[in-house]
mmCIF file of C-alpha atoms and ligand atoms in Angstrom:
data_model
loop_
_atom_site.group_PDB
_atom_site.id
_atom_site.type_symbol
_atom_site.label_atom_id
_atom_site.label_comp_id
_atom_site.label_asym_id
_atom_site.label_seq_id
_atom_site.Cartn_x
_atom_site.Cartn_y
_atom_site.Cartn_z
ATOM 1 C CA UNK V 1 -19.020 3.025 -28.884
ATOM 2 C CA UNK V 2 -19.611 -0.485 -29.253
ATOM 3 C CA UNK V 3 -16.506 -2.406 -27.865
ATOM 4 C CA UNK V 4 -16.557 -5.769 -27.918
ATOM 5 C CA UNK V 5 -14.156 -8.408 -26.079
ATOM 6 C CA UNK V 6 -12.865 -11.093 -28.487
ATOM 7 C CA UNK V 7 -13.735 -14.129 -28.283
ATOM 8 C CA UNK V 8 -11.742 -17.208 -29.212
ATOM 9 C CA UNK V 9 -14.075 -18.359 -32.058
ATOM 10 C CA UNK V 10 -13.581 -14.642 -33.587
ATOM 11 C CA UNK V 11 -9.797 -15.945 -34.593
ATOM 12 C CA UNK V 12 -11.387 -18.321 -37.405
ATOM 13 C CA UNK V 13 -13.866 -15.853 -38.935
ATOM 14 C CA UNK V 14 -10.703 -13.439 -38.934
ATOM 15 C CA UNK V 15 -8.317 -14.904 -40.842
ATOM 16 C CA UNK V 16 -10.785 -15.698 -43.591
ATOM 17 C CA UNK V 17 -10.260 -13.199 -46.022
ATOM 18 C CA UNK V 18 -12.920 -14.364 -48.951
ATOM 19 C CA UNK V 19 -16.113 -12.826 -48.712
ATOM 20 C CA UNK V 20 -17.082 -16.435 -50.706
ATOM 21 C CA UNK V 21 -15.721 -18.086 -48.013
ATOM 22 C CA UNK V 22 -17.372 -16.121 -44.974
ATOM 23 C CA UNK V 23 -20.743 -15.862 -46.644
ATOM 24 C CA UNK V 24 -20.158 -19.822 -46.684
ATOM 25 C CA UNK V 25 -20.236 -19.947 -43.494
ATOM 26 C CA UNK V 26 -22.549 -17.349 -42.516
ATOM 27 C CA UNK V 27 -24.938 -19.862 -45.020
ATOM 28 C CA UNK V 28 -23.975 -22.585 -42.811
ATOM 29 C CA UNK V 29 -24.242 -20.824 -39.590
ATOM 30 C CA UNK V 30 -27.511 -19.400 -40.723
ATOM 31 C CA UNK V 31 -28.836 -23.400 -42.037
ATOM 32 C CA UNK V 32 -27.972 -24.476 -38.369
ATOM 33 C CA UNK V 33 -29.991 -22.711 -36.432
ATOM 34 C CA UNK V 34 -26.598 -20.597 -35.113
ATOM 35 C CA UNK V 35 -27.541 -17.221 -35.674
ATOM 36 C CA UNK V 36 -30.140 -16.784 -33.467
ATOM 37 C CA UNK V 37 -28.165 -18.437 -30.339
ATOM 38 C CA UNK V 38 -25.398 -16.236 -30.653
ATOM 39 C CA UNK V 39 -28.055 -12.972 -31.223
ATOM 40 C CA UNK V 40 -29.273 -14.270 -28.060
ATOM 41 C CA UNK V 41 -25.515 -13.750 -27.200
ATOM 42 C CA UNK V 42 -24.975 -10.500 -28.087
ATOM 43 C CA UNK V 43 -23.839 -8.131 -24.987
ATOM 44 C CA UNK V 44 -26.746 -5.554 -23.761
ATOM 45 C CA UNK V 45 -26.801 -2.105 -26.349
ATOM 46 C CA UNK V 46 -26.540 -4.370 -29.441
ATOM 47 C CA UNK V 47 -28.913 -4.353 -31.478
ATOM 48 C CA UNK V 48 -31.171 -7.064 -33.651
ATOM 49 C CA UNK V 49 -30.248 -7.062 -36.998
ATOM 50 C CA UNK V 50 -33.072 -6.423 -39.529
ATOM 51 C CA UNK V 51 -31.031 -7.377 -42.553
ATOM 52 C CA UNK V 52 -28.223 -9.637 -42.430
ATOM 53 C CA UNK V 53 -25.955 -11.333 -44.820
ATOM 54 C CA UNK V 54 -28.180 -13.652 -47.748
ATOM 55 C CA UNK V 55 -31.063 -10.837 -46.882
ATOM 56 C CA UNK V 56 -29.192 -8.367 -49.550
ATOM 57 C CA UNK V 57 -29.129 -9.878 -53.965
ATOM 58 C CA UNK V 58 -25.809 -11.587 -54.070
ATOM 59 C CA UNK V 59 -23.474 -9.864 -56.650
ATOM 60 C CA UNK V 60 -22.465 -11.567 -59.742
ATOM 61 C CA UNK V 61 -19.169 -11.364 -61.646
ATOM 62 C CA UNK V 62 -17.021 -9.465 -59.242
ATOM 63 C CA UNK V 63 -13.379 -8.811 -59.926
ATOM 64 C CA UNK V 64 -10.848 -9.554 -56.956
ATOM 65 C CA UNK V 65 -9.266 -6.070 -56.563
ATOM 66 C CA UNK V 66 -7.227 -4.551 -54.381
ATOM 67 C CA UNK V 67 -6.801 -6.385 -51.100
ATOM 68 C CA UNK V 68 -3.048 -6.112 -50.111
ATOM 69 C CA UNK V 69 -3.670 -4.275 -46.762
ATOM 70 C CA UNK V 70 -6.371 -7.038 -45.374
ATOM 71 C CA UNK V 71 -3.996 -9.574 -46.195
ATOM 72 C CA UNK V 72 -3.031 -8.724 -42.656
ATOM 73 C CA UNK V 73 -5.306 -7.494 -41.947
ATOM 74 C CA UNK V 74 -8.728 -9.372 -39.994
ATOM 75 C CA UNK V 75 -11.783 -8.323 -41.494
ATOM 76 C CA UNK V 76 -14.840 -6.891 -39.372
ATOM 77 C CA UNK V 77 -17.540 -8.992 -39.114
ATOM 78 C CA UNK V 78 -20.453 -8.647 -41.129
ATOM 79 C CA UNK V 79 -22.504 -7.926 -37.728
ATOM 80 C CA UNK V 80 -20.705 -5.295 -36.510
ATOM 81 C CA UNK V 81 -20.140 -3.478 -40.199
ATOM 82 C CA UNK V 82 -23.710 -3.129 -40.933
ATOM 83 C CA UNK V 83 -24.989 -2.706 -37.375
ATOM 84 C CA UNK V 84 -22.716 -0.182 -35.841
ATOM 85 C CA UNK V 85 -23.497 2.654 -38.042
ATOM 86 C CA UNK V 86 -23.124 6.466 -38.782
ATOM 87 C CA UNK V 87 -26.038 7.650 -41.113
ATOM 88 C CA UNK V 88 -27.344 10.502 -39.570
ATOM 89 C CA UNK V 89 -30.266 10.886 -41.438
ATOM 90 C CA UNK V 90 -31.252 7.705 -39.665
ATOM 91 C CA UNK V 91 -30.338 9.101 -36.424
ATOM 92 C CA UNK V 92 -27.220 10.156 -34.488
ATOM 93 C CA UNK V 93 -26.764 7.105 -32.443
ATOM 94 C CA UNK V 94 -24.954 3.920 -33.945
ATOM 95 C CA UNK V 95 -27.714 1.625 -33.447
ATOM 96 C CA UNK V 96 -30.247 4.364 -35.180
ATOM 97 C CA UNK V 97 -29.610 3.632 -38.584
ATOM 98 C CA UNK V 98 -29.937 -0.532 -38.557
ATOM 99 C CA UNK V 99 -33.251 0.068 -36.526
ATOM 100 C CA UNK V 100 -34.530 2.949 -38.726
ATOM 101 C CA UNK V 101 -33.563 2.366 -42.441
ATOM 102 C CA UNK V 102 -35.760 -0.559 -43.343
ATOM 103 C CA UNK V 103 -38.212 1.508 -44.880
ATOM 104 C CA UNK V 104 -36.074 3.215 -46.963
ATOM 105 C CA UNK V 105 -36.672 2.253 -50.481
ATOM 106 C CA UNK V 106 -32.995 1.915 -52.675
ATOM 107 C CA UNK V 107 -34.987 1.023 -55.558
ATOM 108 C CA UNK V 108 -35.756 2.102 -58.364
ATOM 109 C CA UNK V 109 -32.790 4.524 -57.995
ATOM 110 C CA UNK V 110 -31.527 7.366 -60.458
ATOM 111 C CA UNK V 111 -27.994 8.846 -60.469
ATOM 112 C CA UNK V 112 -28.117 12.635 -61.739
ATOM 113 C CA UNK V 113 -23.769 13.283 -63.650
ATOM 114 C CA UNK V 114 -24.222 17.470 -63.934
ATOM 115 C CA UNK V 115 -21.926 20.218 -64.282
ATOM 116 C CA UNK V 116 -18.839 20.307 -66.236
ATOM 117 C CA UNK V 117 -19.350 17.518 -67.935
ATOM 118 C CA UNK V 118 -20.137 16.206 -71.943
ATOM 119 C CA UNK V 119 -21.663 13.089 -71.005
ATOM 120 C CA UNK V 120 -24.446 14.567 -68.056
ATOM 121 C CA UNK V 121 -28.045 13.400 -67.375
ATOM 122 C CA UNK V 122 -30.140 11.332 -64.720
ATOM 123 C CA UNK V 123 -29.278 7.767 -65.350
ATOM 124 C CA UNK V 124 -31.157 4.441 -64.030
ATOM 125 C CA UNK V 125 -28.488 2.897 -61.646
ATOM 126 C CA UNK V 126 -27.995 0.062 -63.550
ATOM 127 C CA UNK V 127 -27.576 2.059 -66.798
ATOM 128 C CA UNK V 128 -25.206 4.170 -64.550
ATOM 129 C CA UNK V 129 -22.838 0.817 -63.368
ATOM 130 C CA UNK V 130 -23.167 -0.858 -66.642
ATOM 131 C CA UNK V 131 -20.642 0.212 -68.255
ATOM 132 C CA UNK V 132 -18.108 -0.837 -65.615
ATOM 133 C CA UNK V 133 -16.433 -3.579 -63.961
ATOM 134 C CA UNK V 134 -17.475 -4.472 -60.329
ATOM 135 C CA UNK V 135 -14.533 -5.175 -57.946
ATOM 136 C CA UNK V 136 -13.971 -5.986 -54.416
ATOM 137 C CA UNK V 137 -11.652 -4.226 -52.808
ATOM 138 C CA UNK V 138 -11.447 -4.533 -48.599
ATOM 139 C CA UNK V 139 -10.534 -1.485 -47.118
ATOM 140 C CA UNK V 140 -10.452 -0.386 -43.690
ATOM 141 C CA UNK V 141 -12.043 2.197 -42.616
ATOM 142 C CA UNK V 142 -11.028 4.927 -40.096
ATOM 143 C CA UNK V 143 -13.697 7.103 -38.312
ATOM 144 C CA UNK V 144 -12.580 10.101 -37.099
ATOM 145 C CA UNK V 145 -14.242 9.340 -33.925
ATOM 146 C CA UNK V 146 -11.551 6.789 -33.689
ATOM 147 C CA UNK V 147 -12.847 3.594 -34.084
ATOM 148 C CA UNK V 148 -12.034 1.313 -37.542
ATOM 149 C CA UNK V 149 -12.961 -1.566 -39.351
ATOM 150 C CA UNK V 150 -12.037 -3.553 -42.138
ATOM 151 C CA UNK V 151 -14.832 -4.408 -44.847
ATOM 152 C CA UNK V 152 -15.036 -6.304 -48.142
ATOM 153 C CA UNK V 153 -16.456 -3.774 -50.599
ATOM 154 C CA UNK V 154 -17.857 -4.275 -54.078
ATOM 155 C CA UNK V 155 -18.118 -0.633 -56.482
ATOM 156 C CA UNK V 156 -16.626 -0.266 -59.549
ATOM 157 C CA UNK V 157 -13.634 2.506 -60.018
ATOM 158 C CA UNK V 158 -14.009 5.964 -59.529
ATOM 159 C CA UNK V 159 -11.678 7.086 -61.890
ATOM 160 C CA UNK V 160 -13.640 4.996 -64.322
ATOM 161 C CA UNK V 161 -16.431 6.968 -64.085
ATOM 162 C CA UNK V 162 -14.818 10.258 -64.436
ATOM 163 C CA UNK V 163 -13.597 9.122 -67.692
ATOM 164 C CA UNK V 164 -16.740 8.537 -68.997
ATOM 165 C CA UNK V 165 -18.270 11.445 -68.358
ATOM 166 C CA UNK V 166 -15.824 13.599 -69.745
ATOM 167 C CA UNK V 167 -15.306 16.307 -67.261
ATOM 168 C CA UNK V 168 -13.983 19.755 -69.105
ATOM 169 C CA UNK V 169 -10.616 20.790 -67.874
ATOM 170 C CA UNK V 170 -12.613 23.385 -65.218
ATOM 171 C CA UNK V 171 -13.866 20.942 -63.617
ATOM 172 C CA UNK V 172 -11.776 20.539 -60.511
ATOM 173 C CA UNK V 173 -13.782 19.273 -57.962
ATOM 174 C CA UNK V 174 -16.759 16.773 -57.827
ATOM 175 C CA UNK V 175 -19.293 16.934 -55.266
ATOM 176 C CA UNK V 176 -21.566 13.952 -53.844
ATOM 177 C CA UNK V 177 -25.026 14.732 -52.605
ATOM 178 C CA UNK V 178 -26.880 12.093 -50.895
ATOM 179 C CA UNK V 179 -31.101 11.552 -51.835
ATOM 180 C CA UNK V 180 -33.072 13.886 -49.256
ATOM 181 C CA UNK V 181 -36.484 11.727 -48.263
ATOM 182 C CA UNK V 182 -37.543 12.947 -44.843
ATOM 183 C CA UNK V 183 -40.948 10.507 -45.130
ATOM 184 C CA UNK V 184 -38.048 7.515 -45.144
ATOM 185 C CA UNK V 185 -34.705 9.023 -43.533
ATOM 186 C CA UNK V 186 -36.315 10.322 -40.068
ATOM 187 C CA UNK V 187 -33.481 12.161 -39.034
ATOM 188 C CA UNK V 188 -34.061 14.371 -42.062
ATOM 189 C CA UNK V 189 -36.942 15.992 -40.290
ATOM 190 C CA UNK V 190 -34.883 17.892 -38.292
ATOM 191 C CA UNK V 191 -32.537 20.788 -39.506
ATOM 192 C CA UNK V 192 -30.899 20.868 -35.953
ATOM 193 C CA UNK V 193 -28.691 17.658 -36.832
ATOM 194 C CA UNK V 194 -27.546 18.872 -39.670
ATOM 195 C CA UNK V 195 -27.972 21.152 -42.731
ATOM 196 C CA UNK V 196 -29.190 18.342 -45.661
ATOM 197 C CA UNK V 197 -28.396 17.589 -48.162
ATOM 198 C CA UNK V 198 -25.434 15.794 -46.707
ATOM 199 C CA UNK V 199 -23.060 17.125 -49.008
ATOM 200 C CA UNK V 200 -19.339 15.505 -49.583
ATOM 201 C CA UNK V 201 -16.351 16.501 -52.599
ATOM 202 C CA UNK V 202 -13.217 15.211 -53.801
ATOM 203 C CA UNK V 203 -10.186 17.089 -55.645
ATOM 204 C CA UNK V 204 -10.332 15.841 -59.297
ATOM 205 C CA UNK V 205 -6.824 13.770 -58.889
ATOM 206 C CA UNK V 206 -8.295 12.392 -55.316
ATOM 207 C CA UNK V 207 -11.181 11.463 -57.412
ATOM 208 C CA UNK V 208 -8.916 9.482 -59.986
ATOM 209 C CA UNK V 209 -6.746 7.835 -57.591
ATOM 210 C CA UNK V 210 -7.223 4.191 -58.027
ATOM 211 C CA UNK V 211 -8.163 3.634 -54.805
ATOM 212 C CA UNK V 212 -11.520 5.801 -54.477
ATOM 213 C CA UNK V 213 -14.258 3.348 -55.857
ATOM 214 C CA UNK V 214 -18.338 4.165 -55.653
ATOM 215 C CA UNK V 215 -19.190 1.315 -53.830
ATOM 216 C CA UNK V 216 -22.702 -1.121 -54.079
ATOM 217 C CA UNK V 217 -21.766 -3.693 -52.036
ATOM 218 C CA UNK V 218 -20.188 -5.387 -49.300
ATOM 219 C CA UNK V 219 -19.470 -9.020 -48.123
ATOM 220 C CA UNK V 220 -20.384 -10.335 -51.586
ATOM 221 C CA UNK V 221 -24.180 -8.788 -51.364
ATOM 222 C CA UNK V 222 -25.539 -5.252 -52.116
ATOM 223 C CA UNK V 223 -24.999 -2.738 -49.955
ATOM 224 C CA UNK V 224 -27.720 -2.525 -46.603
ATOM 225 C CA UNK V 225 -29.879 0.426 -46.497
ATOM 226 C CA UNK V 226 -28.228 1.167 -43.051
ATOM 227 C CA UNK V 227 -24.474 1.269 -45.257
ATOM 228 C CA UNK V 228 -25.251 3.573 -47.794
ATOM 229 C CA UNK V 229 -27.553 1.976 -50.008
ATOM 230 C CA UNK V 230 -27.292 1.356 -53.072
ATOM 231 C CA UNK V 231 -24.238 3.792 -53.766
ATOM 232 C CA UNK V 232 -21.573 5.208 -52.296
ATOM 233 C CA UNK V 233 -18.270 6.696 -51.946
ATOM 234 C CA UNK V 234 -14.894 4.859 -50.434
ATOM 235 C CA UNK V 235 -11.356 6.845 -50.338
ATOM 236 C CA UNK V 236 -9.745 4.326 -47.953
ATOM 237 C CA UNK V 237 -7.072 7.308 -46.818
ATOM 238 C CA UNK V 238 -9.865 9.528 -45.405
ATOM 239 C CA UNK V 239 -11.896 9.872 -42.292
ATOM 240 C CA UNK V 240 -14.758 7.656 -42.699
ATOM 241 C CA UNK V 241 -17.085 10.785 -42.976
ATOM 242 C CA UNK V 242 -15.857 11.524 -46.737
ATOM 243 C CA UNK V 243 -17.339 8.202 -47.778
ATOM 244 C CA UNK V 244 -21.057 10.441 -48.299
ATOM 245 C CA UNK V 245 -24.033 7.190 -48.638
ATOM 246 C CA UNK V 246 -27.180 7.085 -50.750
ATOM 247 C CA UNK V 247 -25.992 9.163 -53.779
ATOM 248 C CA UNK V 248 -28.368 10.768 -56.239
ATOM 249 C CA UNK V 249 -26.131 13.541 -57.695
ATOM 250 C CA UNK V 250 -22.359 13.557 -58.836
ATOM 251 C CA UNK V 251 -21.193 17.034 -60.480
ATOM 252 C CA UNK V 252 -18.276 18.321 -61.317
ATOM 253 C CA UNK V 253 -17.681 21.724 -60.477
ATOM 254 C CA UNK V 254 -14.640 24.231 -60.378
ATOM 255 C CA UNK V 255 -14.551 25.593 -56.880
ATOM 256 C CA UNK V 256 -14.028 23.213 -53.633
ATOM 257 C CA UNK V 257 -17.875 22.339 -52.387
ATOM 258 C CA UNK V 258 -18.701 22.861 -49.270
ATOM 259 C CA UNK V 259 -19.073 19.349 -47.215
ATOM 260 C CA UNK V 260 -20.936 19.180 -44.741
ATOM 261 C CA UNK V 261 -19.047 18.367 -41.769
ATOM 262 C CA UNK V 262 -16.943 20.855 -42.488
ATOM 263 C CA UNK V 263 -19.969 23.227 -42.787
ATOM 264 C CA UNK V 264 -21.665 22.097 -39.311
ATOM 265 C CA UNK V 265 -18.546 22.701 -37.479
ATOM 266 C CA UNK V 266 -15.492 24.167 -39.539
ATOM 267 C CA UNK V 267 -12.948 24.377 -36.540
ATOM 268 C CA UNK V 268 -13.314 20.308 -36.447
ATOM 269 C CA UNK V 269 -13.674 18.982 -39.987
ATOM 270 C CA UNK V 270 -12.283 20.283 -42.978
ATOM 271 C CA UNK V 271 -12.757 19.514 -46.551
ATOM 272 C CA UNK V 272 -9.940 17.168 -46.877
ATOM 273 C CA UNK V 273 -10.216 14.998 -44.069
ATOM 274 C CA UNK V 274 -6.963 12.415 -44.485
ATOM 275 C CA UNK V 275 -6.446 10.188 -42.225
ATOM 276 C CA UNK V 276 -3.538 11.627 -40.149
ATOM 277 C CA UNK V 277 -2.599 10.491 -36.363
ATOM 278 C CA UNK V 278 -0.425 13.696 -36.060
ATOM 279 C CA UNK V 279 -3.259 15.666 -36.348
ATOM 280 C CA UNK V 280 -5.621 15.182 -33.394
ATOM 281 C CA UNK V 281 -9.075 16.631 -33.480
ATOM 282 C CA UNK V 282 -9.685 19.188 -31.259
ATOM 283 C CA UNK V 283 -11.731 17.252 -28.583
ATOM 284 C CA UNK V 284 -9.401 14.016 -28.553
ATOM 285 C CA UNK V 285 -6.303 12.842 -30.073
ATOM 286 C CA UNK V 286 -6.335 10.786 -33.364
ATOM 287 C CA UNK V 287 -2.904 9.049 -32.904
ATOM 288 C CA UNK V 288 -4.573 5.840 -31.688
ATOM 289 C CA UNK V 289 -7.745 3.899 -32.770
ATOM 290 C CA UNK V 290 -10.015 0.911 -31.656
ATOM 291 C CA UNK V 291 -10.522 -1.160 -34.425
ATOM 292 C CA UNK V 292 -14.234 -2.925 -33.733
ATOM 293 C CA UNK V 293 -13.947 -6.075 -32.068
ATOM 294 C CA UNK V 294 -10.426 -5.480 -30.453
ATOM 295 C CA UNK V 295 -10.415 -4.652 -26.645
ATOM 296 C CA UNK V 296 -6.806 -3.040 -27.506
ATOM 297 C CA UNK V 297 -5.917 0.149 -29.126
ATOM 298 C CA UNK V 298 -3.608 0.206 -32.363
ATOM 299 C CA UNK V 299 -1.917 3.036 -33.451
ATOM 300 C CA UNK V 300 -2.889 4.717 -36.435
ATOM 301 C CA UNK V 301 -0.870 4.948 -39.461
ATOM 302 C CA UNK V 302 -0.555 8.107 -42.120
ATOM 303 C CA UNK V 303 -3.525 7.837 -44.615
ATOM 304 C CA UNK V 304 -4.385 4.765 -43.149
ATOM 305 C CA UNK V 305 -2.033 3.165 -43.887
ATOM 306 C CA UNK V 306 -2.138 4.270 -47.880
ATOM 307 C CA UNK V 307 0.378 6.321 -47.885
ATOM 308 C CA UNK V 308 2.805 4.561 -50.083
ATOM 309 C CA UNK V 309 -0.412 4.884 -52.899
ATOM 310 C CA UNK V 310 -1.685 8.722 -52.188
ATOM 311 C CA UNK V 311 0.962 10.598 -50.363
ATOM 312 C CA UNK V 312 1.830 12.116 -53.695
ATOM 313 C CA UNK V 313 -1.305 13.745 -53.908
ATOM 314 C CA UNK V 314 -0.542 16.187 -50.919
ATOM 315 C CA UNK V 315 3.227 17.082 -51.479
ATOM 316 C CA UNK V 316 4.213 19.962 -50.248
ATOM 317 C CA UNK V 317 0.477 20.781 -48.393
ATOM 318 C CA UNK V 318 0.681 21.705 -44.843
ATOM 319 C CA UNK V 319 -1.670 19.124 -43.688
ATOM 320 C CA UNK V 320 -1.613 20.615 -40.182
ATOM 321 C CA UNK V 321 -3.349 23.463 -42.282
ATOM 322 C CA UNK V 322 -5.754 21.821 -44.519
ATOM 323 C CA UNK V 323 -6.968 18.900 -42.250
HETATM 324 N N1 MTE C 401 -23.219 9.762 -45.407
HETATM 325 C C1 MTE C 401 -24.389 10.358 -45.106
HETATM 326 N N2 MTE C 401 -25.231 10.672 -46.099
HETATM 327 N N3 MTE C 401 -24.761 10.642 -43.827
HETATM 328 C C2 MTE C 401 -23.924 10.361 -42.772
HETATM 329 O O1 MTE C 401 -24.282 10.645 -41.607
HETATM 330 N N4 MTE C 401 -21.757 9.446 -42.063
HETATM 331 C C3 MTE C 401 -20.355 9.314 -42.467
HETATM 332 C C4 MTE C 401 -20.194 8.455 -43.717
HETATM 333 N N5 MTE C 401 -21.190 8.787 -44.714
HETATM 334 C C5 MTE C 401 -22.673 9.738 -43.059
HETATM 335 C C6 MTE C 401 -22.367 9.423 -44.403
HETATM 336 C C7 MTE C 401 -19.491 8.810 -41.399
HETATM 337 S S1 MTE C 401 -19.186 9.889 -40.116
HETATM 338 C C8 MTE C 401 -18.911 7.576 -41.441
HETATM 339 S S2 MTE C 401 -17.763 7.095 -40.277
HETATM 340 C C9 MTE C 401 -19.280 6.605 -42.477
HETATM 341 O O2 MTE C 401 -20.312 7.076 -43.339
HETATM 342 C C10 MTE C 401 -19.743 5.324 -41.808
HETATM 343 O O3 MTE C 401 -20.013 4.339 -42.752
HETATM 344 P P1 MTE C 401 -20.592 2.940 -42.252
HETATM 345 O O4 MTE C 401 -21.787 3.231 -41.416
HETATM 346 O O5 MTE C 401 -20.924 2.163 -43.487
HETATM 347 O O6 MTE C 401 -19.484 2.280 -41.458
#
C-alpha cells in the first residue's frame, strides 16, 4: 500500500474542491516545468505516470452534482487516484495497471443494454450517454482492503439510464460485465487471477438510488485507461470492488448475478458489499481506514458515510449475514 507522509504544500491542493480550479493549477504546475521536479520527488515504489491530467479530452458541459460529503472532505490527488490502482486485468499489484493499460484502446467503444428490457441493443457510447446529463459528483471511495480516497467524478445518473431502457417488472437485478481483450488487458491471460469476465450486479432499487452514477470521467477529463476507461460504475456506499471498470454489457436480469469477488472467494466477498466497519473481513478488521495521503488512520463510518441517503435500502437485512 502506497502511504504517503503529507507534506505541507498538500494543505493547498486539499482544500480546493473544484476540479476547474485544480486542473488550473495542475495547467500551471505543468506550464512551469513543476511536474517533473516533484516526479523526481516521488518516494521509491511510485510509479511514472503515463497519462496525467490535460493527457485525457476535457469534458464539456458538466453539471455540479452532488458534493456535500467533500465539502469536508480533501480530495485525493489526481496522482495518487489514477496511479494507485486495482484493475486486475492489468495486473494484481497497484502500480500494474498505470504501467500496463496504455495500450488499451477505449475507443471506438459499444455498450450492449440486454435482458429484460424494451429498449435493448449494442449502442455507440456516445449514442449510449447522449441522452443524459453529465454531472460531477466527488465521492470517496472505500476499498475493502482499507485504504480510501476522495475523487471528482463525471457519469451521468444511473437511475437515468434504467428509465430509459425500460426494464420489465422481472427484472430485479442488473449485472455489469467488463470488455474481455487479453491481446490489451495482460492479466486476462491468466485464468489463475481470476475467472473473467469480471462480473459485478446491483439490486434494481440500489441501481436507482441517486447516488449510483456510470461514471466517464474524473478531475474534469475522461476517465484513464488505468480507472476504468471509458465507463464505469460508482455506488459511493460500497466497497470499492462493486464499482466493475471498462463496461461493455449492462442487463437486467431476475436472479442476483454472480460477481466475481464473491465467486473467487465467497467466505470474503459477498454480493452486496456495503461499506460497514462492524463487519470486518475475515483476514483484518474494517473498522478503520487509511485514506491515501494521510499517515493517520480514520475510522470508518456506516456506508461510508451515506447512510443518511441509502440506509433505507437495507432495513431490516442482517448485514452481518449478507455482507
Ligand atoms: N473492475 C474490474 N474490471 N477489474 C478490477 O480488478 N477492481 C475493483 C474495482 N473495479 C476491479 C474493478 C476494486 S477492488 C476497486 S477498489 C476499484 O475498482 C478501484 O478503482 P480505482 O482503481 O479507480 O481506484
Amino acid at each position: 500500500m502506497l502511504i504517503r507522509i503529507k507534506k505541507k504544500s498538500d494543505v493547498v491542493s486539499s482544500e480546493i474542491t473544484s476540479p476547474s480550479v485544480y486542473l488550473n493549477r495542475r495547467q500551471l504546475i505543468a506550464a512551469t516545468g513543476l511536474a517533473a521536479g516533484s516526479m523526481a520527488f516521488a518516494g521509491k515504489g511510485e510509479p511514472a505516470l503515463q497519462q496525467g491530467p490535460g493527457v485525457n479530452a476535457k469534458l464539456e458541459n458538466v453539471k455540479e452534482g452532488y458534493s456535500k460529503l467533500a465539502q469536508n472532505d480533501p480530495m485525493t490527488s489526481y496522482e495518487a487516484a489514477a496511479s494507485y490502482n486495482n484493475f486486475y486485468e492489468f495486473g494484481t499489484a497497484k502500480e500494474d495497471p498505470v504501467e500496463n493499460a496504455g495500450n488499451f484502446k477505449p475507443k471506438p467503444w459499444k455498450v450492449t443494454v440486454d435482458g429484460l428490457c424494451k429498449l435493448s441493443g449494442t449502442f455507440d457510447l456516445d449514442e449510449f450517454l447522449k441522452p443524459h446529463q453529465l454531472e460531477e459528483r466527488i465521492y470517496r471511495l472505500r476499498c475493502v482492503e482499507a485504504w480510501s480516497m476522495v475523487i471528482p467524478w463525471i457519469g451521468i445518473s444511473l437511475a437515468d439510464v434504467v428509465k430509459r431502457h425500460e426494464p420489465s417488472g422481472d427484472a430485479k437485478f442488473i449485472r455489469f460485465e467488463t470488455i474481455v481483450r487479453p491481446e490489451e488487458m495482460p492479466g486476462q491471460r491468466s485464468r489463475f487471477i481470476l475467472p473473467w469476465p469480471y462480473v459485478e450486479g446491483l439490486r434494481m432499487d440500489e441501481a436507482m438510488n441517486p447516488l449510483s452514477i456510470l461514471a466517464v470521467g474524473m478531475y474534469g477529463e475522461t476517465l484513464p485507461n488505468q480507472n476504468g476507461a471509458p465507463l464505469r460504475l460508482m455506488t459511493p456506499w460500497k466497497y470499492g470492488f462493486k464499482n466493475v471498470k471498462s463496461i461493455v454489457r449492462i442487463s437486467f436480469v431476475d436472479k442476483q448475478p454472480k460477481n466475481t469477488w464473491n465467486e473467487a472467494t465467497p467466505h470474503e466477498y459477498g454480493f452486496y458489499a456495503n461499506v460497514n466497519p462492524t463487519v470486518d473481513h475475515p483476514r483484518w478488521s474494517q473498522a478503520k481506514e487509511r485514506r491515501i495521503g494521510d499517515f493517520l488512520k480514520r475510522d470508518t463510518l456506516m456506508f461510508n458515510g451515506y447512510e443518511e441517503e441509502v440506509a433505507s435500502l437495507y432495513a431490516g437485512m442482517d448485514l452481518k449475514k449478507h455482507y
